PDB file of C-alpha atoms in Angstrom:
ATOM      1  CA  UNK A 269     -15.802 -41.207   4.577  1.00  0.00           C
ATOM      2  CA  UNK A 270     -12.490 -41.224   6.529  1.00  0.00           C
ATOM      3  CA  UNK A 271      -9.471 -41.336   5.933  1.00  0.00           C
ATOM      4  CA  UNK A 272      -6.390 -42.674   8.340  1.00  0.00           C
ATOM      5  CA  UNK A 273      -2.835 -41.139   9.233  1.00  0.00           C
ATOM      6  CA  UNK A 274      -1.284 -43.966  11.244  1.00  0.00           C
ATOM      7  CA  UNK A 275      -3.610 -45.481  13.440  1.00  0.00           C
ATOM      8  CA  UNK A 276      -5.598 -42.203  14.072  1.00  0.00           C
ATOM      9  CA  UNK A 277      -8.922 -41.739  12.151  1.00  0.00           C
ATOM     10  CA  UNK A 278     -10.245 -38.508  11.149  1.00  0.00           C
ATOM     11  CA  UNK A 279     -13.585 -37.452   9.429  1.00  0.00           C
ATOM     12  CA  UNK A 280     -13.473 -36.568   6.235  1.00  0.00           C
ATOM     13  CA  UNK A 281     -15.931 -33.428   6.049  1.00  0.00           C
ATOM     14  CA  UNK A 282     -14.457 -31.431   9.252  1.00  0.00           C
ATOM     15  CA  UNK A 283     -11.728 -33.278   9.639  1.00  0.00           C
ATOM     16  CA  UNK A 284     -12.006 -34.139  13.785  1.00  0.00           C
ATOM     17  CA  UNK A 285     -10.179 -36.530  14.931  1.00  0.00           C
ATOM     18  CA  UNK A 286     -12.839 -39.366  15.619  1.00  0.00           C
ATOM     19  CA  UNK A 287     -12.404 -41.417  18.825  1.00  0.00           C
ATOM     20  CA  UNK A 288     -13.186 -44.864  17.672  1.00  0.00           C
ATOM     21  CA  UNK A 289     -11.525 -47.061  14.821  1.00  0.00           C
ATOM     22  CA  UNK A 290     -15.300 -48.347  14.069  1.00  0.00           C
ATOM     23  CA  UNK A 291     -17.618 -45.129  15.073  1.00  0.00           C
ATOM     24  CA  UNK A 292     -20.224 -44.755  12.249  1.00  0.00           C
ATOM     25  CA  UNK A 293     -20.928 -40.860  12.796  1.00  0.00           C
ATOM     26  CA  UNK A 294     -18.535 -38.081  13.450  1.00  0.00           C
ATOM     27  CA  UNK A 295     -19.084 -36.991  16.876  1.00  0.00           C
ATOM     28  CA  UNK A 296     -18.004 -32.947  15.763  1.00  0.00           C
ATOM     29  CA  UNK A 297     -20.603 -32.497  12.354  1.00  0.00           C
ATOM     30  CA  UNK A 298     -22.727 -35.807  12.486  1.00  0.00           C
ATOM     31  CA  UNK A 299     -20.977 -37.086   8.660  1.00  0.00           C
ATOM     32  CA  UNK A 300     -21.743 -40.542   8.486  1.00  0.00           C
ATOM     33  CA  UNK A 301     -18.357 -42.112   8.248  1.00  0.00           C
ATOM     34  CA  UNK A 302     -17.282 -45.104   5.921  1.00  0.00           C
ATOM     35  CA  UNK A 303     -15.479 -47.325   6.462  1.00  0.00           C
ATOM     36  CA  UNK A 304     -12.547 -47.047   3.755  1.00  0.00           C
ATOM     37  CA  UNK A 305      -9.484 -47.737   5.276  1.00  0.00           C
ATOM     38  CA  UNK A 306      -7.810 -50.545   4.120  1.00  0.00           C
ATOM     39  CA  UNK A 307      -5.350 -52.985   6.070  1.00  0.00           C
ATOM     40  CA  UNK A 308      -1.842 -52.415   4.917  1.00  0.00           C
TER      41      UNK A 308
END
């Protein structure tokens, strides 16, 4: 899962910063992440 502040994605689990708006893994721990974000 992740979760967004702004425009900046972070994981979920460890809470790193991930690099792309549509990576599926976090690149710090390896949590798949999910794409929950919604379009406001």
């Amino acid at each position: 899962m992740k979760f967004q502040v702004g425009k900046i994605m972070f994981c979920s689990e460890c809470g790193e910063k991930l690099i792309a708006e549509n990576q599926k893994f976090c690149h710090n721990c390896g949590t798949e992440v999910l794409a929950t974000s919604k379009a406001t």
